[in-house]
Every structure is written in structure tokens, then in C-alpha cells.
CSV table of C-alpha atoms and ligand atoms in Angstrom, one decimal:
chain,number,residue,atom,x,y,z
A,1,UNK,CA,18.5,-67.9,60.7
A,2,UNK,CA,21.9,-69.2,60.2
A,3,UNK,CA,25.4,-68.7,62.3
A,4,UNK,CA,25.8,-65.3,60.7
A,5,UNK,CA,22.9,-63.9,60.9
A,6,UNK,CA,21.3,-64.5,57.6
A,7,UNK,CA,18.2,-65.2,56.7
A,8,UNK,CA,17.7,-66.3,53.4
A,9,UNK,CA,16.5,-63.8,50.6
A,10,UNK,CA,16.2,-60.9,53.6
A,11,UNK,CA,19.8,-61.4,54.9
A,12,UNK,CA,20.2,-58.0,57.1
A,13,UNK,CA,23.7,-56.7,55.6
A,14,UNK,CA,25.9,-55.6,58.8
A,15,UNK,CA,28.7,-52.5,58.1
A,16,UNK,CA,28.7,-51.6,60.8
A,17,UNK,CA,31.5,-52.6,62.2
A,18,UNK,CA,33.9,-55.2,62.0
A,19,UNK,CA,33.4,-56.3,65.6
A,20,UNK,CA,29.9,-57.5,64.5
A,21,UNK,CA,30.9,-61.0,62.8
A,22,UNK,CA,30.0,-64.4,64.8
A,23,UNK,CA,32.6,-67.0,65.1
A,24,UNK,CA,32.7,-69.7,62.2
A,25,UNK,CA,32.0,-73.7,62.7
A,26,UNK,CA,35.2,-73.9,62.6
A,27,UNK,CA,36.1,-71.4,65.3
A,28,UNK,CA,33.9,-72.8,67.5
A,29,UNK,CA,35.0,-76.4,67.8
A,30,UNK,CA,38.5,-74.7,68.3
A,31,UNK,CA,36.6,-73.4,70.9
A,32,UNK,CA,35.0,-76.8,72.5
A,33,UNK,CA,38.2,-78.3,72.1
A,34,UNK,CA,40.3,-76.0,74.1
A,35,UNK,CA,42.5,-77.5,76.9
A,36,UNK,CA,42.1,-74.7,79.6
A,37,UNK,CA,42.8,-73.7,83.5
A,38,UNK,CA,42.1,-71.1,86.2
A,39,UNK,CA,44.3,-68.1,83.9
A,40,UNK,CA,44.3,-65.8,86.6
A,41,UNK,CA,46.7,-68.4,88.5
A,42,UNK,CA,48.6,-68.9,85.5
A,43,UNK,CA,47.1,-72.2,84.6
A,44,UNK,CA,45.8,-72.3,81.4
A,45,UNK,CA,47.4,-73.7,78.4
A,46,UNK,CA,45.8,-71.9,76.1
A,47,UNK,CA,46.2,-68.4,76.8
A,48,UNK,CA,49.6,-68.5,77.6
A,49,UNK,CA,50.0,-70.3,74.0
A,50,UNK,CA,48.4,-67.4,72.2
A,51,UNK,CA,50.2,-64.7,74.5
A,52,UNK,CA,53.3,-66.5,73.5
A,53,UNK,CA,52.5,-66.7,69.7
A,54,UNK,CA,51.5,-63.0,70.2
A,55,UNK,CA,54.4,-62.3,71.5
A,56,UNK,CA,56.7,-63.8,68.2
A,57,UNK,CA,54.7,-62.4,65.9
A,58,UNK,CA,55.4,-58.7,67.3
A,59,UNK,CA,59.2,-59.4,67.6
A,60,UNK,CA,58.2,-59.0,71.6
A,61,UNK,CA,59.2,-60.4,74.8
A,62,UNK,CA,56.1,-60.8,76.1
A,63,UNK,CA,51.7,-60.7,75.7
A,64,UNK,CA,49.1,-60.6,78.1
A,65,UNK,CA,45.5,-61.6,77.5
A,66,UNK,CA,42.8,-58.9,77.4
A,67,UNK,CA,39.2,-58.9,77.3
A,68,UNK,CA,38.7,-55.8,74.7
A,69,UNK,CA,40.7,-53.5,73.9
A,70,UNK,CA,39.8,-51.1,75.3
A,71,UNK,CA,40.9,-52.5,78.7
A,72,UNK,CA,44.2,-53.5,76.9
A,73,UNK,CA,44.9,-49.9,75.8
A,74,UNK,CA,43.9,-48.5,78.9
A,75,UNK,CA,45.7,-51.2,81.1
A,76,UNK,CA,48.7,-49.9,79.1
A,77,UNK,CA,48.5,-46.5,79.6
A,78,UNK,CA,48.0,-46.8,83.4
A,79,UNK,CA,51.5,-48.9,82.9
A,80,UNK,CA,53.5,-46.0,81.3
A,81,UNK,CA,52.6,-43.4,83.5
A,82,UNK,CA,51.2,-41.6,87.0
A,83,UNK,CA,48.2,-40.1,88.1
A,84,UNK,CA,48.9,-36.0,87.0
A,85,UNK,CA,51.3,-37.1,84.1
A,86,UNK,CA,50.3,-36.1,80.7
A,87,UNK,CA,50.0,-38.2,77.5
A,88,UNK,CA,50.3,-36.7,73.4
A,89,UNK,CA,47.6,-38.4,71.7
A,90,UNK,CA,45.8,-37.7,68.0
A,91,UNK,CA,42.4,-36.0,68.5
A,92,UNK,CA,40.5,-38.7,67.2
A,93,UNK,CA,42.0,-41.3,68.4
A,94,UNK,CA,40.4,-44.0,70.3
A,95,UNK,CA,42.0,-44.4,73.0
A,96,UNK,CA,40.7,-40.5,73.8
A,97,UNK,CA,37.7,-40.2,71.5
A,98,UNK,CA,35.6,-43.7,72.4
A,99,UNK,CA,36.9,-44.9,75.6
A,100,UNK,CA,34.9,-43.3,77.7
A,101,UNK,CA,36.7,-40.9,79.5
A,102,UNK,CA,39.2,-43.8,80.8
A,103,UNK,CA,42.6,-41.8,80.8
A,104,UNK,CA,41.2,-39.0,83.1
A,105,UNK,CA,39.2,-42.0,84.9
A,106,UNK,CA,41.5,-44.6,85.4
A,107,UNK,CA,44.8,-43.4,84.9
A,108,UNK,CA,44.3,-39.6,85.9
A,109,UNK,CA,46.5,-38.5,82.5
A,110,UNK,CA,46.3,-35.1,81.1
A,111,UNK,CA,45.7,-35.9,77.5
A,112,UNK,CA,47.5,-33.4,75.4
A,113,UNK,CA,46.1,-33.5,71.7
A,114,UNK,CA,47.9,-33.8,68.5
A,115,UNK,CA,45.6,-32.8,65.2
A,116,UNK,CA,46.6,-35.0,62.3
A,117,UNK,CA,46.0,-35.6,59.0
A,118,UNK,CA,43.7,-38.6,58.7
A,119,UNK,CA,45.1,-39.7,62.4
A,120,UNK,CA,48.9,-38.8,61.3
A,121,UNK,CA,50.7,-36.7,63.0
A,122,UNK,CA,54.4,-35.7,62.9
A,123,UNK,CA,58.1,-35.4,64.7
A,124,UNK,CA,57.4,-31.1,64.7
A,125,UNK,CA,53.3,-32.2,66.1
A,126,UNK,CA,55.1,-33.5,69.2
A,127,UNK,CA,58.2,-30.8,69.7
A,128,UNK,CA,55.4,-28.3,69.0
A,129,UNK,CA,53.4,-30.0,72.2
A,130,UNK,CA,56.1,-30.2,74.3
A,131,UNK,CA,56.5,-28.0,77.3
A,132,UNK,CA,59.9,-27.2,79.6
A,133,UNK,CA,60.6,-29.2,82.9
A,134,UNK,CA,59.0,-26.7,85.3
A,135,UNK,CA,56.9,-27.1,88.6
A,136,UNK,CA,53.6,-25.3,86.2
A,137,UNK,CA,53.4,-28.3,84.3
A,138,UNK,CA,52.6,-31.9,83.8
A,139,UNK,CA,55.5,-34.3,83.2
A,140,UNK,CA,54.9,-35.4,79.5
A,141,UNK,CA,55.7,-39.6,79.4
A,142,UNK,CA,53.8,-41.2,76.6
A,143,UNK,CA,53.3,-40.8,72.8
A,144,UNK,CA,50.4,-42.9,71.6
A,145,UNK,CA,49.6,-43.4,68.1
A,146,UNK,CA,46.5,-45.4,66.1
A,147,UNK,CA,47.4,-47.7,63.2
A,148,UNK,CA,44.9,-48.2,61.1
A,149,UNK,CA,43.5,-45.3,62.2
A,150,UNK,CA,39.5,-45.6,62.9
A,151,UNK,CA,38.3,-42.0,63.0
A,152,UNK,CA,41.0,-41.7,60.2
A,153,UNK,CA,39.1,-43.8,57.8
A,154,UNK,CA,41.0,-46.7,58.3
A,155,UNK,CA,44.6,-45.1,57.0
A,156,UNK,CA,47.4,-46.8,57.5
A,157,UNK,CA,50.7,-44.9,59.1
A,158,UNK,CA,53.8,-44.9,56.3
A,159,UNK,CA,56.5,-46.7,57.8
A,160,UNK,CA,58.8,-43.3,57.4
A,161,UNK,CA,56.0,-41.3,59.1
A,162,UNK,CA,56.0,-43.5,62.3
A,163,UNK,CA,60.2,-43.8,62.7
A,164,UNK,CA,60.0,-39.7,62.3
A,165,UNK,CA,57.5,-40.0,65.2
A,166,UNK,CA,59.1,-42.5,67.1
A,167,UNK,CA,62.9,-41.0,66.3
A,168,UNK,CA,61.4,-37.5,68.0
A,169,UNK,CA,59.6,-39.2,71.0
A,170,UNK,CA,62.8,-40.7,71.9
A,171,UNK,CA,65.1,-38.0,71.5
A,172,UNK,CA,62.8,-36.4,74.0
A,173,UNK,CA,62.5,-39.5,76.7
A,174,UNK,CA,58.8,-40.1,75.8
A,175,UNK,CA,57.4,-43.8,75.8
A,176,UNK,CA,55.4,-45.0,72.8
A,177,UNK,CA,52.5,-46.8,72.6
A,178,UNK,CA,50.4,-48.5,69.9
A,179,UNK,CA,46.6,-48.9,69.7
A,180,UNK,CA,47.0,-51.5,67.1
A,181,UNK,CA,43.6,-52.7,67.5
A,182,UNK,CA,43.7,-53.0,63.4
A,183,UNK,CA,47.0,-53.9,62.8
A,184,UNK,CA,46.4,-57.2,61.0
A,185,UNK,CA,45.0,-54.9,58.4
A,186,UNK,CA,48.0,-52.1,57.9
A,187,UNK,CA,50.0,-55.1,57.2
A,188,UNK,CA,47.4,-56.7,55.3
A,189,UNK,CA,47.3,-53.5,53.3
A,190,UNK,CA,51.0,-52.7,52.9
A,191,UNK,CA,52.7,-55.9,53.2
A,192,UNK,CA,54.7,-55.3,55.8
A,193,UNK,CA,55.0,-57.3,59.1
A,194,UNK,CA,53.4,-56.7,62.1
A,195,UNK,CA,56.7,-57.0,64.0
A,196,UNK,CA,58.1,-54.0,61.8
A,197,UNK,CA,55.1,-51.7,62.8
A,198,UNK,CA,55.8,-52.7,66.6
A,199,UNK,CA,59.6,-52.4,66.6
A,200,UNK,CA,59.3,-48.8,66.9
A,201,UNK,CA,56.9,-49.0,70.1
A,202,UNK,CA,57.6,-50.0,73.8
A,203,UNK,CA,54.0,-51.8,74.4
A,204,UNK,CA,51.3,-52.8,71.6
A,205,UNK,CA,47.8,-53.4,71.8
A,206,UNK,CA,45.8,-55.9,69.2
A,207,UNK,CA,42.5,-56.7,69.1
A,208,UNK,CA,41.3,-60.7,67.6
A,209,UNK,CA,37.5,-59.8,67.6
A,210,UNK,CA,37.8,-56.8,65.3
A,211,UNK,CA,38.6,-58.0,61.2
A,212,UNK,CA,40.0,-61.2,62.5
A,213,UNK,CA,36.9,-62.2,63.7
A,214,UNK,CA,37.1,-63.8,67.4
A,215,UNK,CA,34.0,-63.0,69.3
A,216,UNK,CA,36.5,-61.3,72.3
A,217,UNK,CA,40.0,-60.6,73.0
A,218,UNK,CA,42.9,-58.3,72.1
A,219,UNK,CA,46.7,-59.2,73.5
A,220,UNK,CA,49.1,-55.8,75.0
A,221,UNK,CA,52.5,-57.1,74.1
A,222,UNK,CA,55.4,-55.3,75.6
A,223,UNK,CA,58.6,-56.5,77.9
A,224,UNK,CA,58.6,-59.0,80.4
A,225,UNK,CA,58.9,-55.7,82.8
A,226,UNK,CA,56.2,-54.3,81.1
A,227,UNK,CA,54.3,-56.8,81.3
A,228,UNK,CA,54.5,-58.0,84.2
A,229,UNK,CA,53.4,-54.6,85.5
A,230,UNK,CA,50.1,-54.3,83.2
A,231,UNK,CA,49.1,-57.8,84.6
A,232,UNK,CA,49.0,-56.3,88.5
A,233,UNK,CA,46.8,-53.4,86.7
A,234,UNK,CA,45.1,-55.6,84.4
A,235,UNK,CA,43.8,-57.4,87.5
A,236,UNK,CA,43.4,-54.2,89.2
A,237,UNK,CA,41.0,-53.2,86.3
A,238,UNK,CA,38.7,-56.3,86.7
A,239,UNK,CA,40.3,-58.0,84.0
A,240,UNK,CA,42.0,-61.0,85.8
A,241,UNK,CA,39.9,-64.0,83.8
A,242,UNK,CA,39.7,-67.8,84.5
A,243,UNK,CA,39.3,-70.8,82.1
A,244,UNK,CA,40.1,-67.8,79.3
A,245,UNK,CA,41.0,-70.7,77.0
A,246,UNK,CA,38.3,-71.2,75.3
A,247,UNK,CA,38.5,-67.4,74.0
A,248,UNK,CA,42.2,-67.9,73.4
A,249,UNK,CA,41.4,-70.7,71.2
A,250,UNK,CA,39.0,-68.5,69.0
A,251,UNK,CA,41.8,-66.1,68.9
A,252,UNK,CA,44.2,-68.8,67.8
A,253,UNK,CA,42.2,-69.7,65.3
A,254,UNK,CA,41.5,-66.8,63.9
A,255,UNK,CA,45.3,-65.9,63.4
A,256,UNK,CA,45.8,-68.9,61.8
A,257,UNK,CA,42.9,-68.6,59.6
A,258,UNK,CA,41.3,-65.1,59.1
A,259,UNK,CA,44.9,-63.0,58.8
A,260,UNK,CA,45.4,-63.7,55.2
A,261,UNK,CA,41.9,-63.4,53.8
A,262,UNK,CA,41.8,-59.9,54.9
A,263,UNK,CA,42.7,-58.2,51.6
A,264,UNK,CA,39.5,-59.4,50.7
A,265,UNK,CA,38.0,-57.0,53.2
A,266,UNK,CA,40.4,-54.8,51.9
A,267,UNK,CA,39.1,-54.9,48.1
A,268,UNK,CA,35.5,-55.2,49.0
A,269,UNK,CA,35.8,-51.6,50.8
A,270,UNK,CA,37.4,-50.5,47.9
A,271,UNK,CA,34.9,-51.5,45.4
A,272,UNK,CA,31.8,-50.4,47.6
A,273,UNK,CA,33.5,-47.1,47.7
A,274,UNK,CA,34.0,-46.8,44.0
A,275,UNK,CA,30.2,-47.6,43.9
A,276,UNK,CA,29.6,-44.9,46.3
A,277,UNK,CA,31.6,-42.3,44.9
A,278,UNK,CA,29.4,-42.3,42.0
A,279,UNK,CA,25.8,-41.2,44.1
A,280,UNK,CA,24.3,-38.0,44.2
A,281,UNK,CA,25.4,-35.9,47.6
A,282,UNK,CA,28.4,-38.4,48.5
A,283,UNK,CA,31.5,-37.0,49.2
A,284,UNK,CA,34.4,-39.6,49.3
A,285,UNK,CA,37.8,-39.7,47.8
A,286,UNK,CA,37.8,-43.9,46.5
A,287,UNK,CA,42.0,-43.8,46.6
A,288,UNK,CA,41.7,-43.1,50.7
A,289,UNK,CA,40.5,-46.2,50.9
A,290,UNK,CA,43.4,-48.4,51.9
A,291,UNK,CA,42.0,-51.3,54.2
A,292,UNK,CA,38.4,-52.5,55.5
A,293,UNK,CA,36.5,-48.5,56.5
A,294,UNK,CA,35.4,-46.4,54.7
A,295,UNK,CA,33.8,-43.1,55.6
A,296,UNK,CA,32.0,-40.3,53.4
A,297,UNK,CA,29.8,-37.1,53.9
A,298,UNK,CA,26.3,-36.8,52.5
A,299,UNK,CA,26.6,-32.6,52.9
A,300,UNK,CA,22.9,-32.2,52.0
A,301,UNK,CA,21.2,-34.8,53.7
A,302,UNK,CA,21.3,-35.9,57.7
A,303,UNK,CA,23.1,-38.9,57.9
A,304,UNK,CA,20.5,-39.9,60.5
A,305,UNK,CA,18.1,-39.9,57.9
A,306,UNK,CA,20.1,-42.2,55.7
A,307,UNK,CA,21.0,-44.5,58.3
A,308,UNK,CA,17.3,-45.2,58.9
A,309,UNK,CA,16.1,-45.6,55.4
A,310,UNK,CA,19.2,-48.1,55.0
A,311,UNK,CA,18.4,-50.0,58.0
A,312,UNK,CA,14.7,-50.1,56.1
A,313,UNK,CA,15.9,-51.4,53.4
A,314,UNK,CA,18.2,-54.4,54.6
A,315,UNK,CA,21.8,-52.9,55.4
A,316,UNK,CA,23.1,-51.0,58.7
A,317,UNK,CA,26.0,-48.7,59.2
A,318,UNK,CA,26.6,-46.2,61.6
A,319,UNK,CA,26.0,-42.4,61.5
A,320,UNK,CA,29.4,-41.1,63.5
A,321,UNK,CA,28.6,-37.1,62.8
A,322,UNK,CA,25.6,-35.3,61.8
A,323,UNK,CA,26.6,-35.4,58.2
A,324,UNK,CA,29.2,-38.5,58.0
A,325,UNK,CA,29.4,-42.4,57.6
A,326,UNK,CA,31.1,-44.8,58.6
A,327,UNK,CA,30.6,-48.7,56.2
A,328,UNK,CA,33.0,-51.3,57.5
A,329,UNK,CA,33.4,-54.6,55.9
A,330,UNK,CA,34.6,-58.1,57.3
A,331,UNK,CA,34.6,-61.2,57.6
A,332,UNK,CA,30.5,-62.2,57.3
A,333,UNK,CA,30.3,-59.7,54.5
A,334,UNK,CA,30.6,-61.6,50.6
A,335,UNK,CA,31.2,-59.6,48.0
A,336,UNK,CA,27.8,-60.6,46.4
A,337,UNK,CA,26.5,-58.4,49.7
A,338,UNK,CA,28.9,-55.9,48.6
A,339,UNK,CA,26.9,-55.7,45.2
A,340,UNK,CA,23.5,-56.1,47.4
A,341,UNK,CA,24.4,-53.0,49.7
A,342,UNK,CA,26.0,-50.9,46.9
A,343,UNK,CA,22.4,-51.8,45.0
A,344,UNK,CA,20.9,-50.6,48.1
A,345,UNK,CA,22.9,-47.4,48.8
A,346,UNK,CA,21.7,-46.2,45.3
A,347,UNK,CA,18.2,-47.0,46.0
A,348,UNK,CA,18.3,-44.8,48.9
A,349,UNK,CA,20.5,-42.1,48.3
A,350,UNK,CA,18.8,-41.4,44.6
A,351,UNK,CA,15.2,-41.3,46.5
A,352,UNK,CA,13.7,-38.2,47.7
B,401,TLP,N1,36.2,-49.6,67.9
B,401,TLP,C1,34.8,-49.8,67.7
B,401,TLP,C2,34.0,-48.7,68.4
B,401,TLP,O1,34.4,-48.6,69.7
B,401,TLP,C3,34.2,-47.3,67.8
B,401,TLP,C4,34.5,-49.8,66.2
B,401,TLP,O2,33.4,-50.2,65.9
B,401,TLP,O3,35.3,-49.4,65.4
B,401,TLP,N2,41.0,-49.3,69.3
B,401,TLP,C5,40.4,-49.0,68.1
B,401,TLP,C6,41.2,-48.4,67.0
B,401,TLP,C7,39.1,-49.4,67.9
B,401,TLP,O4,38.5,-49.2,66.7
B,401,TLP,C8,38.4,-50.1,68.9
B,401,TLP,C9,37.0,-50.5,68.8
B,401,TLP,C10,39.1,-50.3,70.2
B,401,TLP,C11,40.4,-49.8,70.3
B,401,TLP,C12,38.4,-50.9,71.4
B,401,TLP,O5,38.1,-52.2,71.2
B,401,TLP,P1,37.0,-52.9,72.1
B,401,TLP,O6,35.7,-52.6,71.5
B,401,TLP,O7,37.4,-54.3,72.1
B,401,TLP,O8,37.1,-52.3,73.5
């Protein structure tokens, strides 16, 4: 067995996810070489090097250091509002749909859901959502939007779409916030710069162990207010670490290294999807396939079903509805194992 798992001729072909990928050699002597200190006390070199270089690169005053992000998104959202205030969020979006219950836990929001188009919403979803200033109801503060969007198949939001959105939230005193967990790859995928994406949002989360491959970590970037805030609450949620460093440096690392390369994810999705399109009981439209997910519906047979006879035959993914699939690729997926797994998918899905 080797550092990514494989194992010679029966190398186990992981789509699940793109948090799934192990840190490279490379990473991990950044790793062992990382200067660090107690973080919590504001001591370590290394963190506060990537917060800073966070920070630039999303044309913000300031980062903080988060363990997931999950606890980045949810350390945010106890930052913009109250206990009893309510939040406009996209049905499927993650910060509602996989965290756990966290906004009513944690923060004690109201979520107020948005339905979107692929995890797009619009200007009229939010004035539609909107209630009048009256004792009945909860104060509405926050706007959160997903980009790429997960549950959306990975789609990334056109630039127009999101300065409607954040043009509307505005005009109505609403804060913005971005689960940018895959950001790297909307810009990746469009060519645009991260810092463009975040100029229309008051705090953004990004994760560095999702394409990019760092084992953990995601930044909340925001003002130096802003900040400052989500570090008493980031603390308050557990997440105060110490010599952090040598996760920082993993994270360095892998925005130096892995941000580029991620087209490659990009095209490999594609051209497993083209594969895919052609099988017997897949629905999936190839040209919605913009970055590193793809999902598609096999209508007559359980995805369960599939899932298991994949897993059989050398190559996971995950069954996220009773007839639905999600197949991510990353960083410790080659496109020769793109050809493997598209071999396999065939083999399964043309079996009885
Ligand atoms: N997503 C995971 C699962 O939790 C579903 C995955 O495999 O895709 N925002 C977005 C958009 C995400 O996709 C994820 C993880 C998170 C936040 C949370 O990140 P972590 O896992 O670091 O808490």
C-alpha cells in the first residue's frame, strides 16, 4: 500500500469525495518543517502566514484559521447574527443540509429557504422571502450563498447572478456570506479570481482539504471587526488550536501547489461524465458539468444497489438519494483511473 492508498493492480478508486485525498511527500515535509507556536496565544508563525496570505488572496482585511468548515461556516454565522434572527439560505445548501442541525444548534437562526436552480437563486428569491419589520416576525440579517455549489452538482454562480443577489441583499440591509468551501474550483473553472467572487461578500469561508488537498483546514476571511469577533466564537466553539502550524503548512502548500492543477480535476469529471452519459438507465446532462462533481440518476435501479456492486468491483462513490449519485474527482484520482472507473461503471451498470 502506498501514500494514496493504492495497491498495485487492485488500487480501490475513491469518488467519493474530494476530502478523501492523503497529503503528498511533498506536503508532508512542508509539514515536518513547519516553524510553529501555541496559536491560540497568537504565537505561531505559520498560521498567521497562511491567514495572512488568505487574506490577500480574497482582497480581505483579515483570515482566521479553522479546523473544517464546517466550524468556519458556522463560526460565521454565529458572527452575523443573534439567537431568534433568521437567515435566507438555498435549500440544499450545506451550511443547512449537512451541518448537522448547527444554525438552530449553535446559533439559534431561523433558516428561511430559498429553492434554486442548481443552488442559484435570485434578487426576486430574496424580496420574495422578505417579511415587514413587525413584532410577529424574525429580524432577517444574513444572505448565505454556496459557490461551487455541492448539492448543485458542483455549478459555479455567474458573476452577474451573484452582484444581482448581492445588489438586492444590500438594498435591503442584509449581510452576505459565502460558503466557499470550493472556491478554488469556480475560479478554476471560469477564470476568474477568487478575490472577485469575495468582493461581493462581508465574510468568506474556504476549505484547503477539499480539491486542494490538505488533510484539514479551511480559513473565514472577513474584516478585522469581523474577525476579531468569530475568533471569541471560534474559541467558544472548541476551535481555539495550538501548534496549528503544522496544518497551516499543509495548507500553504497546497495553495502553492494544488490551485492550478485543478482543471485537471475539472476535465477528468468531464470526460467520466461523457463516459456515463452513454450507459443504460443514466440520466445526466455532460454540459452541467463545469468543475470536479458530478451527479446523475439511475431512475430504474436503487442507487444503493449500484453503489455496492461498484464498491465490489474496485471504485466507491456515494449514493446521496434513493435514486442519485454523486462521483467526485481530485487530486489522487489519474486520469488512467478515470478510464478504470468509467470501464467499471459500464461493467456494472450494463449487468443484470
Ligand atoms: N462537504 C462534504 C460532505 O460534508 C457532504 C463532501 O463530501 O462534499 N461546505 C461545502 C460546500 C462542503 O461541500 C463541505 C463538505 C463543507 C462546507 C464542510 O466541510 P468540512 O467537512 O471540512 O466540515
Amino acid at each position: 500500500m502506498n501514500e494514496t492508498g493504492s495497491c498495485g493492480a487492485n488500487k480501490v478508486i475513491d469518488l467519493r469525495s474530494d476530502t478523501v485525498t492523503r497529503p503528498t511527500p511533498a506536503m508532508r515535509a512542508a509539514m515536518a518543517a513547519a516553524e510553529v507556536g501555541d496559536d491560540v496565544m497568537g504565537d505561531d508563525p505559520t498560521v498567521r502566514l497562511l491567514e495572512e496570505t488568505t487574506a490577500a488572496l480574497l482582497g480581505k482585511e483579515a483570515a482566521l484559521f479553522m479546523p473544517s468548515g464546517t466550524m468556519s461556516n458556522q463560526v460565521a454565522l454565529r458572527a452575523h447574527t443573534e439567537p431568534g434572527d433568521e437567515i435566507l439560505i438555498e435549500a440544499g445548501a450545506h451550511m443547512y443540509y449537512y451541518e448537522a442541525g448547527a444554525p438552530a444548534a449553535l446559533a439559534g437562526v431561523m433558516c428561511r429557504l430559498l429553492n434554486g436552480h442548481r443552488g442559484i437563486f435570485t434578487g426576486a428569491d430574496i424580496t420574495a422571502a422578505l417579511r415587514p419589520a413587525d413584532v410577529h416576525f424574525s429580524p432577517t440579517r444574513l444572505v448565505c450563498v454556496e459557490n461551487t455549489h455541492n448539492r448543485g452538482g458542483g455549478s459555479v454562480w455567474p458573476v452577474a447572478a451573484l452582484s444581482e443577489v448581492a445588489n438586492t441583499a444590500r438594498q435591503h440591509g442584509l449581510k452576505l456570506h459565502l460558503d466557499g468551501a470550493r472556491l478554488w474550483n469556480a475560479s478554476a473553472s471560469s477564470g476568474l479570481p477568487e478575490h472577485l467572487y469575495a468582493s461581493f461578500f462581508d465574510s468568506v469561508s474556504v476549505c484547503f482539504s477539499k480539491g486542494l488537498g490538505a488533510p484539514v483546514g479551511s480559513a473565514l476571511v472577513g474584516s478585522r471587526a469581523f474577525i476579531a469577533r468569530a475568533r471569541r466564537f471560534r474559541k467558544q466553539y472548541g476551535g481555539g488550536l495550538r501548534q496549528a502550524g503544522v496544518l497551516a503548512a499543509a495548507a500553504l502548500h497546497a495553495l502553492q501547489h494544488h490551485r492550478d492543477r485543478l482543471v485537471e480535476d475539472h476535465a477528468n469529471a468531464r470526460l467520466l461524465a461523457t463516459e456515463l452519459a452513454d450507459l443504460p438507465g443514466v440520466e445526466l446532462q455532460v454540459n452541467e458539468v463545469e468543475t470536479n462533481i458530478l451527479w446523475f440518476r439511475t431512475p430504474t435501479r436503487p442507487a444503493a444497489e449500484l453503489v455496492a456492486r461498484l464498491k465490489a468491483a474496485g471504485v466507491l462513490v456515494l449514493a446521496l438519494g434513493p435514486d442519485s449519485i454523486r462521483v467526485l474527482t481530485h487530486l489522487d484520482v489519474s486520469r488512467e483511473d478515470v478510464a478504470t472507473a468509467a470501464r467499471l461503471f459500464r461493467q456494472v451498470l450494463t449487468s443484470s
